[in-house]
């Protein structure tokens, strides 16, 4: 037992250095997914509510595909698919793997977000929109000035869920060998940075996820509280 | 020519006929009360005037200008609707204040957005903002809400909320202000304060159309009363004519019933 602890203490600086690097990649993927999927999700939610039936049908179909199949499968298809069809757009390096992951995550999460946005928009009473209309506001003005804030307030709890799930889902990118947190930890179980057969780094990744999600939970809770000055 | 002229307005929802051959006129500064039981089409009529519903037949003429004519495609164009809506204001039964804004901001918002589109907005931003704010404060003061301006709707009573909603509608100085059962969602206690405010608007050159269940209010405040039943105007006249000497059997029954309630 003491031997194991001693070993861990010895390995700790090297492992943490490597895990930090992986976590940085995880954070990058997390951030870019949010930046891309939030606006794209809003756009998809508009399309899925469109009065133009074909657009609505196509959108619902895409949402069905994306939500109905595993994210891991989507990662594989987006990363390997183009190359197999003769258009190797990603390249084999880490940067290609990162952007392929980003595309897969943004698409996947945008579809989930779009459904949350849709429910949030539909939850705003019709009278709010009508009040804007009789005051001569345009549709865009009504959305930005009336609906948006009320929608945001409504969707904070379900969005918090998705965002926390996203943090953990980033680990799926290891399936296309993106060197994120889990990948880097797993490398120590074979050999990495001169350390072989260490399994504790894998367990230790839990600390990163828990701390980061704890921080996010605090922030999202604060946002929810900040929006409690009005009722919807 | 009358200020407002409604001719042969008709509205269907699917196969249900909600409004049938509605025609009436209203002079500037007059108050029209529309009474009738639920489902008689009163609210739909107001919604047609505010272009929240599109009539299937008929025309709406205001101050000599045809705002809507079912047979003239040009007046049905969507882009024009927004401008036309500004001729009318609507106070809802359920207030429909914007919950995320203070009372003052509720009153200011629409005007701010409208003014932002004027070409001189950027140069005179400050002055325009000041003006809008001063006007909104004046309106809320008139509604007896000087000390409630920075409150959010959820912090106000129903009566106060409805008075903010009236100020909000007045902020755009509509030619005709419509009220859709403005006190139906309020306790009797709060009803009084809202009716008082509406009464106070009379005579200040406001032309108003009030859909109401408050018979005493309709009798004393209006210049003209319309009784609606099953989508048609069953009876129309001065308050004295309609309340004291109704010609139609349906009107008599309705009035008797509403008297029994007291």
Tab-separated table of C-alpha atoms in Angstrom:
chain	number	residue	atom	x	y	z
A	1	UNK	CA	0.000	0.000	0.000
A	2	UNK	CA	2.650	2.498	1.035
A	3	UNK	CA	4.597	1.388	-1.986
A	4	UNK	CA	1.705	2.306	-4.278
A	5	UNK	CA	1.304	5.691	-2.635
A	6	UNK	CA	4.976	6.347	-2.960
A	7	UNK	CA	4.829	5.458	-6.618
A	8	UNK	CA	1.877	7.747	-7.188
A	9	UNK	CA	3.660	10.621	-5.490
A	10	UNK	CA	6.642	9.978	-7.697
A	11	UNK	CA	4.621	9.852	-10.882
A	12	UNK	CA	2.242	12.631	-9.940
A	13	UNK	CA	3.979	15.659	-11.549
A	14	UNK	CA	4.471	13.919	-14.878
A	15	UNK	CA	0.953	12.497	-14.951
A	16	UNK	CA	-0.706	15.762	-13.991
A	17	UNK	CA	1.270	17.559	-16.668
A	18	UNK	CA	0.002	15.151	-19.286
A	19	UNK	CA	-3.547	15.175	-17.926
A	20	UNK	CA	-3.568	18.978	-17.965
A	21	UNK	CA	-2.664	18.878	-21.615
A	22	UNK	CA	-5.496	16.448	-22.287
A	23	UNK	CA	-7.888	18.524	-20.229
A	24	UNK	CA	-6.990	21.588	-22.266
A	25	UNK	CA	-8.046	19.692	-25.373
A	26	UNK	CA	-11.247	18.655	-23.589
A	27	UNK	CA	-11.944	22.271	-22.668
A	28	UNK	CA	-11.278	23.427	-26.202
A	29	UNK	CA	-13.718	20.901	-27.608
A	30	UNK	CA	-16.277	21.834	-24.962
A	31	UNK	CA	-15.969	25.552	-25.697
A	32	UNK	CA	-16.060	25.285	-29.472
A	33	UNK	CA	-19.086	23.001	-29.272
A	34	UNK	CA	-20.987	25.552	-27.201
A	35	UNK	CA	-19.939	28.433	-29.424
A	36	UNK	CA	-21.066	26.570	-32.528
A	37	UNK	CA	-24.055	24.618	-31.265
A	38	UNK	CA	-25.886	27.413	-29.455
A	39	UNK	CA	-26.491	29.612	-32.537
A	40	UNK	CA	-26.847	26.612	-34.857
A	41	UNK	CA	-29.372	25.090	-32.462
A	42	UNK	CA	-31.395	28.290	-32.511
A	43	UNK	CA	-31.340	28.275	-36.294
A	44	UNK	CA	-32.449	24.642	-36.389
A	45	UNK	CA	-35.255	25.376	-33.942
A	46	UNK	CA	-36.496	28.137	-36.270
A	47	UNK	CA	-36.334	25.722	-39.213
A	48	UNK	CA	-38.246	23.062	-37.312
A	49	UNK	CA	-40.972	25.647	-36.638
A	50	UNK	CA	-40.957	27.060	-40.149
A	51	UNK	CA	-44.260	27.539	-41.939
A	52	UNK	CA	-42.583	26.173	-45.081
A	53	UNK	CA	-43.458	22.479	-44.838
A	54	UNK	CA	-40.524	20.974	-46.804
A	55	UNK	CA	-37.967	22.818	-44.655
A	56	UNK	CA	-39.771	21.654	-41.543
A	57	UNK	CA	-39.779	18.055	-42.784
A	58	UNK	CA	-36.086	18.054	-43.672
A	59	UNK	CA	-35.212	19.560	-40.307
A	60	UNK	CA	-37.269	17.037	-38.377
A	61	UNK	CA	-35.593	14.283	-40.392
A	62	UNK	CA	-32.094	15.538	-39.607
A	63	UNK	CA	-32.951	15.858	-35.927
A	64	UNK	CA	-34.246	12.297	-35.959
A	65	UNK	CA	-31.022	10.998	-37.527
A	66	UNK	CA	-28.736	12.921	-35.213
A	67	UNK	CA	-30.608	12.217	-32.004
A	68	UNK	CA	-31.410	8.672	-32.976
A	69	UNK	CA	-27.875	7.453	-33.572
A	70	UNK	CA	-24.893	7.260	-31.190
A	71	UNK	CA	-22.593	10.257	-31.041
A	72	UNK	CA	-19.680	7.830	-31.199
A	73	UNK	CA	-20.914	6.532	-34.538
A	74	UNK	CA	-21.325	10.082	-35.813
A	75	UNK	CA	-17.738	10.839	-34.793
A	76	UNK	CA	-16.479	7.823	-36.720
A	77	UNK	CA	-18.493	8.644	-39.816
A	78	UNK	CA	-17.520	12.305	-39.855
A	79	UNK	CA	-13.834	11.544	-39.308
A	80	UNK	CA	-13.382	8.507	-41.551
A	81	UNK	CA	-16.264	9.019	-43.989
A	82	UNK	CA	-14.781	11.760	-46.194
A	83	UNK	CA	-11.472	9.910	-46.578
A	84	UNK	CA	-13.223	6.664	-47.523
A	85	UNK	CA	-15.124	8.539	-50.217
A	86	UNK	CA	-11.915	10.013	-51.579
A	87	UNK	CA	-12.057	13.440	-49.928
A	88	UNK	CA	-9.593	13.309	-47.052
A	89	UNK	CA	-10.495	16.672	-45.561
A	90	UNK	CA	-9.238	16.151	-42.026
A	91	UNK	CA	-5.685	14.904	-42.369
A	92	UNK	CA	-4.267	12.487	-39.849
A	93	UNK	CA	-2.889	14.908	-37.251
A	94	UNK	CA	-4.360	16.053	-33.954
A	95	UNK	CA	-5.710	19.233	-35.497
A	96	UNK	CA	-7.693	17.277	-38.100
A	97	UNK	CA	-9.043	15.017	-35.360
A	98	UNK	CA	-9.997	18.033	-33.298
A	99	UNK	CA	-11.939	19.724	-36.099
A	100	UNK	CA	-13.686	16.483	-37.056
A	101	UNK	CA	-14.705	16.112	-33.408
A	102	UNK	CA	-15.830	19.735	-33.314
A	103	UNK	CA	-18.064	19.252	-36.354
A	104	UNK	CA	-19.603	16.084	-34.941
A	105	UNK	CA	-20.193	17.610	-31.517
A	106	UNK	CA	-21.589	20.867	-32.863
A	107	UNK	CA	-24.025	19.028	-35.136
A	108	UNK	CA	-25.080	16.616	-32.440
A	109	UNK	CA	-25.508	19.184	-29.702
A	110	UNK	CA	-27.177	21.727	-31.993
A	111	UNK	CA	-29.952	19.206	-32.586
A	112	UNK	CA	-30.471	18.627	-28.878
A	113	UNK	CA	-30.290	22.353	-28.160
A	114	UNK	CA	-32.768	23.076	-30.949
A	115	UNK	CA	-35.396	20.971	-29.245
A	116	UNK	CA	-34.790	22.744	-25.959
A	117	UNK	CA	-35.004	26.124	-27.688
A	118	UNK	CA	-38.178	25.077	-29.438
A	119	UNK	CA	-39.856	24.082	-26.197
A	120	UNK	CA	-38.632	27.306	-24.620
A	121	UNK	CA	-40.042	29.449	-27.401
A	122	UNK	CA	-43.316	27.557	-27.494
A	123	UNK	CA	-43.615	27.946	-23.739
A	124	UNK	CA	-43.828	31.716	-23.970
A	125	UNK	CA	-47.540	32.590	-23.911
A	126	UNK	CA	-49.012	33.683	-27.230
A	127	UNK	CA	-50.270	36.846	-25.585
A	128	UNK	CA	-46.692	38.095	-25.283
A	129	UNK	CA	-46.218	37.935	-29.011
A	130	UNK	CA	-49.600	39.531	-29.625
A	131	UNK	CA	-48.797	42.333	-27.223
A	132	UNK	CA	-45.678	43.019	-29.278
A	133	UNK	CA	-47.644	42.848	-32.510
A	134	UNK	CA	-50.286	45.368	-31.509
A	135	UNK	CA	-47.467	47.668	-30.381
A	136	UNK	CA	-46.212	47.626	-33.955
A	137	UNK	CA	-43.111	45.517	-33.377
A	138	UNK	CA	-41.701	43.385	-36.173
A	139	UNK	CA	-41.275	39.633	-35.772
A	140	UNK	CA	-37.560	40.082	-35.255
A	141	UNK	CA	-38.045	42.797	-32.661
A	142	UNK	CA	-40.550	40.656	-30.812
A	143	UNK	CA	-38.151	37.729	-30.734
A	144	UNK	CA	-35.169	39.745	-29.552
A	145	UNK	CA	-36.939	42.061	-27.110
A	146	UNK	CA	-39.799	39.964	-25.796
A	147	UNK	CA	-39.441	36.230	-26.410
A	148	UNK	CA	-35.696	35.662	-26.083
A	149	UNK	CA	-35.255	36.591	-22.433
A	150	UNK	CA	-38.314	34.592	-21.386
A	151	UNK	CA	-37.095	31.645	-23.421
A	152	UNK	CA	-33.658	31.792	-21.808
A	153	UNK	CA	-35.179	31.805	-18.363
A	154	UNK	CA	-37.291	28.785	-19.214
A	155	UNK	CA	-34.463	26.735	-20.655
A	156	UNK	CA	-31.717	27.253	-18.088
A	157	UNK	CA	-32.456	23.995	-16.202
A	158	UNK	CA	-32.619	21.690	-19.257
A	159	UNK	CA	-29.646	23.477	-20.827
A	160	UNK	CA	-27.630	22.977	-17.662
A	161	UNK	CA	-28.252	19.270	-18.028
A	162	UNK	CA	-27.034	19.225	-21.615
A	163	UNK	CA	-23.999	21.353	-20.891
A	164	UNK	CA	-22.888	19.093	-18.053
A	165	UNK	CA	-23.432	16.063	-20.252
A	166	UNK	CA	-21.336	17.730	-22.944
A	167	UNK	CA	-18.356	18.009	-20.600
A	168	UNK	CA	-18.400	14.251	-20.126
A	169	UNK	CA	-19.299	13.434	-23.739
A	170	UNK	CA	-16.097	15.076	-24.982
A	171	UNK	CA	-14.356	11.890	-23.843
A	172	UNK	CA	-16.038	10.096	-26.750
A	173	UNK	CA	-13.611	11.875	-29.081
A	174	UNK	CA	-10.966	9.406	-28.001
A	175	UNK	CA	-12.594	6.976	-30.420
A	176	UNK	CA	-10.944	8.921	-33.239
A	177	UNK	CA	-7.778	9.260	-31.201
A	178	UNK	CA	-8.187	12.854	-30.126
A	179	UNK	CA	-5.767	13.243	-27.258
A	180	UNK	CA	-8.182	14.562	-24.704
A	181	UNK	CA	-8.227	13.887	-20.986
A	182	UNK	CA	-9.238	10.217	-20.995
A	183	UNK	CA	-6.912	9.385	-23.899
A	184	UNK	CA	-3.920	10.839	-22.121
A	185	UNK	CA	-4.783	9.019	-18.902
A	186	UNK	CA	-5.305	5.748	-20.693
A	187	UNK	CA	-1.885	6.061	-22.307
A	188	UNK	CA	-0.311	5.533	-18.862
A	189	UNK	CA	-1.881	2.076	-18.618
A	190	UNK	CA	0.527	1.031	-21.385
A	191	UNK	CA	3.423	3.433	-21.647
A	192	UNK	CA	3.531	7.191	-21.688
A	193	UNK	CA	6.135	9.703	-20.584
A	194	UNK	CA	8.248	6.817	-19.348
A	195	UNK	CA	5.538	5.511	-17.032
A	196	UNK	CA	4.111	2.067	-17.715
A	197	UNK	CA	1.125	0.165	-16.412
A	198	UNK	CA	-0.274	2.933	-14.214
A	199	UNK	CA	-4.020	2.754	-13.912
A	200	UNK	CA	-4.519	5.448	-11.269
A	201	UNK	CA	-4.293	8.346	-13.783
A	202	UNK	CA	-7.460	7.008	-15.393
A	203	UNK	CA	-9.284	7.174	-12.069
A	204	UNK	CA	-7.790	10.548	-11.392
A	205	UNK	CA	-9.472	12.064	-14.491
A	206	UNK	CA	-12.698	11.906	-12.485
A	207	UNK	CA	-11.355	14.748	-10.355
A	208	UNK	CA	-11.063	16.982	-13.417
A	209	UNK	CA	-14.567	16.232	-14.612
A	210	UNK	CA	-16.068	16.639	-11.162
A	211	UNK	CA	-14.314	19.908	-10.420
A	212	UNK	CA	-15.143	21.412	-13.784
A	213	UNK	CA	-18.770	20.327	-13.642
A	214	UNK	CA	-18.974	21.613	-10.095
A	215	UNK	CA	-17.821	24.994	-11.315
A	216	UNK	CA	-20.325	24.928	-14.184
A	217	UNK	CA	-23.144	23.966	-11.834
A	218	UNK	CA	-22.301	26.949	-9.662
A	219	UNK	CA	-22.231	29.314	-12.622
A	220	UNK	CA	-25.472	28.028	-14.110
A	221	UNK	CA	-27.127	28.174	-10.714
A	222	UNK	CA	-26.051	31.771	-10.449
A	223	UNK	CA	-27.512	32.518	-13.867
A	224	UNK	CA	-30.784	30.947	-12.813
A	225	UNK	CA	-30.824	33.091	-9.708
A	226	UNK	CA	-29.998	36.171	-11.696
A	227	UNK	CA	-33.038	35.570	-13.867
A	228	UNK	CA	-35.362	35.120	-10.922
A	229	UNK	CA	-36.225	38.829	-10.840
A	230	UNK	CA	-39.088	38.089	-13.187
A	231	UNK	CA	-41.641	35.347	-13.552
A	232	UNK	CA	-42.701	33.607	-16.714
B	1	UNK	CA	-67.754	60.650	-43.118
B	2	UNK	CA	-67.290	58.964	-39.806
B	3	UNK	CA	-63.846	58.607	-38.225
B	4	UNK	CA	-64.028	54.820	-38.167
B	5	UNK	CA	-66.167	52.887	-40.590
B	6	UNK	CA	-66.592	49.147	-40.468
B	7	UNK	CA	-68.433	47.626	-43.397
B	8	UNK	CA	-69.797	44.106	-43.671
B	9	UNK	CA	-66.988	42.474	-41.729
B	10	UNK	CA	-67.058	38.704	-41.746
B	11	UNK	CA	-64.797	36.117	-40.138
B	12	UNK	CA	-64.824	32.330	-40.161
B	13	UNK	CA	-62.744	29.885	-38.177
B	14	UNK	CA	-62.944	26.803	-40.356
B	15	UNK	CA	-66.630	26.271	-40.918
B	16	UNK	CA	-67.668	28.276	-37.864
B	17	UNK	CA	-68.874	31.753	-38.647
B	18	UNK	CA	-67.630	34.004	-35.867
B	19	UNK	CA	-68.534	37.396	-37.300
B	20	UNK	CA	-71.285	38.058	-39.780
B	21	UNK	CA	-72.029	41.286	-41.587
B	22	UNK	CA	-70.625	43.607	-38.914
B	23	UNK	CA	-71.094	47.257	-39.862
B	24	UNK	CA	-70.868	50.313	-37.645
B	25	UNK	CA	-69.337	53.751	-37.485
B	26	UNK	CA	-67.641	55.687	-34.727
B	27	UNK	CA	-66.897	59.403	-34.460
B	28	UNK	CA	-63.668	60.855	-33.161
B	29	UNK	CA	-63.631	61.180	-29.383
B	30	UNK	CA	-66.516	58.772	-28.938
B	31	UNK	CA	-66.569	55.729	-26.731
B	32	UNK	CA	-68.150	52.562	-28.061
B	33	UNK	CA	-69.077	49.799	-25.656
B	34	UNK	CA	-69.531	46.290	-27.014
B	35	UNK	CA	-71.511	43.944	-24.808
B	36	UNK	CA	-72.757	40.410	-25.255
B	37	UNK	CA	-72.270	36.944	-23.864
B	38	UNK	CA	-69.094	34.907	-24.239
B	39	UNK	CA	-68.587	33.500	-27.702
B	40	UNK	CA	-70.629	36.209	-29.378
B	41	UNK	CA	-67.624	37.426	-31.373
B	42	UNK	CA	-66.752	40.588	-29.427
B	43	UNK	CA	-63.116	39.679	-28.911
B	44	UNK	CA	-62.698	38.489	-32.500
B	45	UNK	CA	-64.029	41.833	-33.694
B	46	UNK	CA	-61.397	43.695	-31.650
B	47	UNK	CA	-58.706	41.336	-32.897
B	48	UNK	CA	-59.751	42.060	-36.474
B	49	UNK	CA	-59.442	45.793	-35.842
B	50	UNK	CA	-55.928	45.239	-34.486
B	51	UNK	CA	-55.012	42.961	-37.383
B	52	UNK	CA	-54.385	40.000	-35.128
B	53	UNK	CA	-57.001	38.251	-37.247
B	54	UNK	CA	-57.640	38.829	-40.929
B	55	UNK	CA	-61.320	39.239	-41.791
B	56	UNK	CA	-62.627	37.119	-44.656
B	57	UNK	CA	-64.941	39.812	-45.912
B	58	UNK	CA	-65.583	43.503	-45.439
B	59	UNK	CA	-63.565	46.655	-45.004
B	60	UNK	CA	-62.109	48.886	-42.311
B	61	UNK	CA	-61.817	52.606	-43.064
B	62	UNK	CA	-60.169	55.057	-40.692
B	63	UNK	CA	-60.221	58.788	-41.196
B	64	UNK	CA	-61.112	58.340	-44.852
B	65	UNK	CA	-58.313	55.870	-45.505
B	66	UNK	CA	-59.117	52.266	-46.363
B	67	UNK	CA	-56.951	50.190	-44.035
B	68	UNK	CA	-58.418	46.894	-45.043
B	69	UNK	CA	-60.632	45.691	-47.814
B	70	UNK	CA	-61.024	41.958	-48.278
B	71	UNK	CA	-61.541	42.478	-52.010
B	72	UNK	CA	-58.462	44.655	-52.479
B	73	UNK	CA	-55.276	42.553	-52.332
B	74	UNK	CA	-53.148	45.690	-51.899
B	75	UNK	CA	-54.661	46.326	-48.470
B	76	UNK	CA	-53.974	42.745	-47.414
B	77	UNK	CA	-50.219	42.963	-47.915
B	78	UNK	CA	-48.295	41.667	-44.905
B	79	UNK	CA	-45.660	44.425	-44.942
B	80	UNK	CA	-48.313	47.071	-44.405
B	81	UNK	CA	-49.940	45.398	-41.443
B	82	UNK	CA	-47.401	46.674	-38.988
B	83	UNK	CA	-48.026	50.311	-39.881
B	84	UNK	CA	-51.756	49.802	-39.777
B	85	UNK	CA	-51.602	48.286	-36.348
B	86	UNK	CA	-50.235	51.546	-35.029
B	87	UNK	CA	-53.600	53.203	-35.677
B	88	UNK	CA	-55.096	50.946	-33.040
B	89	UNK	CA	-54.074	50.115	-29.520
B	90	UNK	CA	-55.234	47.042	-27.646
B	91	UNK	CA	-55.441	46.417	-23.921
B	92	UNK	CA	-55.754	42.708	-23.219
B	93	UNK	CA	-57.891	40.929	-20.694
B	94	UNK	CA	-54.793	39.224	-19.285
B	95	UNK	CA	-52.604	42.392	-19.422
B	96	UNK	CA	-49.767	40.639	-21.285
B	97	UNK	CA	-47.103	42.895	-19.812
B	98	UNK	CA	-43.534	41.906	-20.612
B	99	UNK	CA	-42.412	40.277	-17.343
B	100	UNK	CA	-38.693	40.941	-17.807
B	101	UNK	CA	-39.092	44.710	-17.933
B	102	UNK	CA	-40.033	47.294	-15.342
B	103	UNK	CA	-43.321	49.136	-15.639
B	104	UNK	CA	-41.502	52.094	-17.158
B	105	UNK	CA	-39.626	49.988	-19.696
B	106	UNK	CA	-42.857	48.233	-20.660
B	107	UNK	CA	-44.272	51.612	-21.601
B	108	UNK	CA	-41.116	52.809	-23.362
B	109	UNK	CA	-40.075	49.734	-25.336
B	110	UNK	CA	-42.286	49.914	-28.423
B	111	UNK	CA	-41.662	53.609	-28.937
B	112	UNK	CA	-37.921	53.113	-28.556
B	113	UNK	CA	-37.936	50.436	-31.223
B	114	UNK	CA	-40.025	52.593	-33.497
B	115	UNK	CA	-37.808	55.638	-33.067
B	116	UNK	CA	-34.679	53.614	-33.663
B	117	UNK	CA	-35.806	53.278	-37.243
B	118	UNK	CA	-36.018	57.009	-37.859
B	119	UNK	CA	-33.011	58.383	-39.771
B	120	UNK	CA	-32.105	60.993	-37.178
B	121	UNK	CA	-32.014	58.523	-34.295
B	122	UNK	CA	-28.241	58.167	-34.136
B	123	UNK	CA	-27.548	61.895	-33.945
B	124	UNK	CA	-30.239	62.692	-31.410
B	125	UNK	CA	-30.178	59.471	-29.465
B	126	UNK	CA	-29.996	61.088	-26.075
B	127	UNK	CA	-32.678	63.657	-26.708
B	128	UNK	CA	-35.043	61.075	-28.198
B	129	UNK	CA	-34.487	58.683	-25.285
B	130	UNK	CA	-35.129	61.490	-22.825
B	131	UNK	CA	-38.307	62.418	-24.593
B	132	UNK	CA	-39.609	58.843	-24.654
B	133	UNK	CA	-38.799	58.440	-20.982
B	134	UNK	CA	-40.490	61.691	-20.021
B	135	UNK	CA	-43.597	60.732	-21.960
B	136	UNK	CA	-43.709	57.284	-20.394
B	137	UNK	CA	-43.281	58.734	-16.915
B	138	UNK	CA	-46.061	61.196	-17.638
B	139	UNK	CA	-48.382	58.416	-18.735
B	140	UNK	CA	-47.667	56.284	-15.689
B	141	UNK	CA	-48.234	59.297	-13.491
B	142	UNK	CA	-51.581	59.797	-15.156
B	143	UNK	CA	-52.374	56.183	-14.344
B	144	UNK	CA	-51.543	56.890	-10.710
B	145	UNK	CA	-48.401	54.802	-10.775
B	146	UNK	CA	-45.650	57.349	-10.163
B	147	UNK	CA	-44.226	55.264	-7.338
B	148	UNK	CA	-44.375	51.983	-9.248
B	149	UNK	CA	-42.320	52.823	-12.323
B	150	UNK	CA	-39.320	50.701	-11.458
B	151	UNK	CA	-41.370	47.705	-10.317
B	152	UNK	CA	-41.559	44.527	-12.351
B	153	UNK	CA	-44.999	43.259	-13.361
B	154	UNK	CA	-44.846	40.416	-10.837
B	155	UNK	CA	-44.503	42.983	-8.061
B	156	UNK	CA	-47.713	44.749	-9.068
B	157	UNK	CA	-51.347	43.968	-8.345
B	158	UNK	CA	-53.619	43.008	-11.223
B	159	UNK	CA	-55.155	46.462	-11.281
B	160	UNK	CA	-51.759	48.111	-11.358
B	161	UNK	CA	-50.604	45.784	-14.124
B	162	UNK	CA	-53.624	46.640	-16.209
B	163	UNK	CA	-52.993	50.346	-15.695
B	164	UNK	CA	-49.409	49.871	-16.877
B	165	UNK	CA	-50.821	48.046	-19.912
B	166	UNK	CA	-53.089	51.013	-20.626
B	167	UNK	CA	-50.137	53.396	-20.390
B	168	UNK	CA	-48.181	51.091	-22.695
B	169	UNK	CA	-50.956	51.219	-25.294
B	170	UNK	CA	-51.269	54.996	-24.959
B	171	UNK	CA	-47.530	55.502	-25.451
B	172	UNK	CA	-47.900	55.034	-29.189
B	173	UNK	CA	-50.849	57.489	-29.296
B	174	UNK	CA	-53.173	55.208	-31.262
B	175	UNK	CA	-56.118	56.771	-33.061
B	176	UNK	CA	-58.410	54.258	-31.460
B	177	UNK	CA	-57.764	52.458	-28.204
B	178	UNK	CA	-59.443	49.087	-27.799
B	179	UNK	CA	-60.040	47.294	-24.518
B	180	UNK	CA	-60.776	43.568	-24.483
B	181	UNK	CA	-62.630	42.922	-21.238
B	182	UNK	CA	-60.021	44.918	-19.329
B	183	UNK	CA	-61.393	44.058	-15.902
B	184	UNK	CA	-62.457	40.442	-16.342
B	185	UNK	CA	-59.293	39.113	-14.735
B	186	UNK	CA	-59.564	41.417	-11.719
B	187	UNK	CA	-61.278	41.269	-8.312
B	188	UNK	CA	-64.188	43.655	-7.875
B	189	UNK	CA	-61.962	45.856	-5.731
B	190	UNK	CA	-59.373	46.296	-8.447
B	191	UNK	CA	-61.959	46.599	-11.198
B	192	UNK	CA	-62.930	50.022	-9.929
B	193	UNK	CA	-59.466	51.537	-10.196
B	194	UNK	CA	-59.074	50.376	-13.792
B	195	UNK	CA	-62.526	51.564	-14.863
B	196	UNK	CA	-61.792	54.917	-13.263
B	197	UNK	CA	-58.676	55.269	-15.367
B	198	UNK	CA	-60.540	54.383	-18.550
B	199	UNK	CA	-63.280	56.845	-17.666
B	200	UNK	CA	-60.566	59.442	-17.150
B	201	UNK	CA	-59.384	58.965	-20.713
B	202	UNK	CA	-62.767	59.925	-22.087
B	203	UNK	CA	-62.900	63.522	-23.101
B	204	UNK	CA	-59.174	63.728	-23.658
B	205	UNK	CA	-59.971	63.226	-27.302
B	206	UNK	CA	-59.398	59.476	-27.113
B	207	UNK	CA	-61.598	57.368	-29.315
B	208	UNK	CA	-62.202	54.091	-27.557
B	209	UNK	CA	-63.833	50.727	-28.114
B	210	UNK	CA	-64.454	48.798	-24.924
B	211	UNK	CA	-65.575	45.195	-24.834
B	212	UNK	CA	-66.945	44.766	-21.348
B	213	UNK	CA	-69.187	42.853	-18.989
B	214	UNK	CA	-69.513	45.869	-16.723
B	215	UNK	CA	-72.993	47.036	-17.685
B	216	UNK	CA	-73.039	50.076	-15.422
B	217	UNK	CA	-69.729	51.181	-16.851
B	218	UNK	CA	-70.963	50.702	-20.419
B	219	UNK	CA	-74.104	52.664	-19.683
B	220	UNK	CA	-72.388	55.627	-18.096
B	221	UNK	CA	-69.206	55.978	-20.083
B	222	UNK	CA	-70.128	55.077	-23.648
B	223	UNK	CA	-71.661	57.213	-26.362
B	224	UNK	CA	-72.698	54.201	-28.336
B	225	UNK	CA	-73.480	50.604	-27.394
B	226	UNK	CA	-73.397	47.495	-29.528
B	227	UNK	CA	-74.946	44.281	-28.296
B	228	UNK	CA	-73.561	41.251	-30.083
B	229	UNK	CA	-75.041	37.772	-30.202
B	230	UNK	CA	-73.860	34.784	-32.260
B	231	UNK	CA	-71.515	36.873	-34.370
B	232	UNK	CA	-73.981	39.521	-35.449
B	233	UNK	CA	-74.841	42.991	-34.180
B	234	UNK	CA	-78.171	42.320	-32.555
B	235	UNK	CA	-78.730	45.842	-31.350
B	236	UNK	CA	-76.961	49.175	-31.652
B	237	UNK	CA	-77.729	52.613	-30.310
B	238	UNK	CA	-77.138	55.106	-27.538
B	239	UNK	CA	-76.816	53.650	-24.034
B	240	UNK	CA	-80.338	54.857	-23.265
B	241	UNK	CA	-81.752	53.094	-26.307
B	242	UNK	CA	-79.982	49.816	-25.722
B	243	UNK	CA	-80.259	49.603	-21.938
B	244	UNK	CA	-83.636	51.236	-21.293
B	245	UNK	CA	-85.517	50.452	-24.420
B	246	UNK	CA	-84.064	47.385	-26.107
B	247	UNK	CA	-85.857	46.352	-29.277
B	248	UNK	CA	-84.523	42.847	-29.624
B	249	UNK	CA	-85.709	39.920	-27.546
B	250	UNK	CA	-82.133	38.620	-27.234
B	251	UNK	CA	-80.925	41.948	-25.871
B	252	UNK	CA	-83.713	41.980	-23.309
B	253	UNK	CA	-82.883	38.474	-22.165
B	254	UNK	CA	-79.191	39.285	-21.902
B	255	UNK	CA	-79.792	42.461	-19.926
B	256	UNK	CA	-82.225	40.740	-17.587
B	257	UNK	CA	-79.738	38.003	-16.933
B	258	UNK	CA	-76.917	40.385	-16.205
B	259	UNK	CA	-79.199	42.342	-13.844
B	260	UNK	CA	-80.104	39.197	-11.947
B	261	UNK	CA	-76.475	38.733	-11.133
B	262	UNK	CA	-76.512	41.792	-8.919
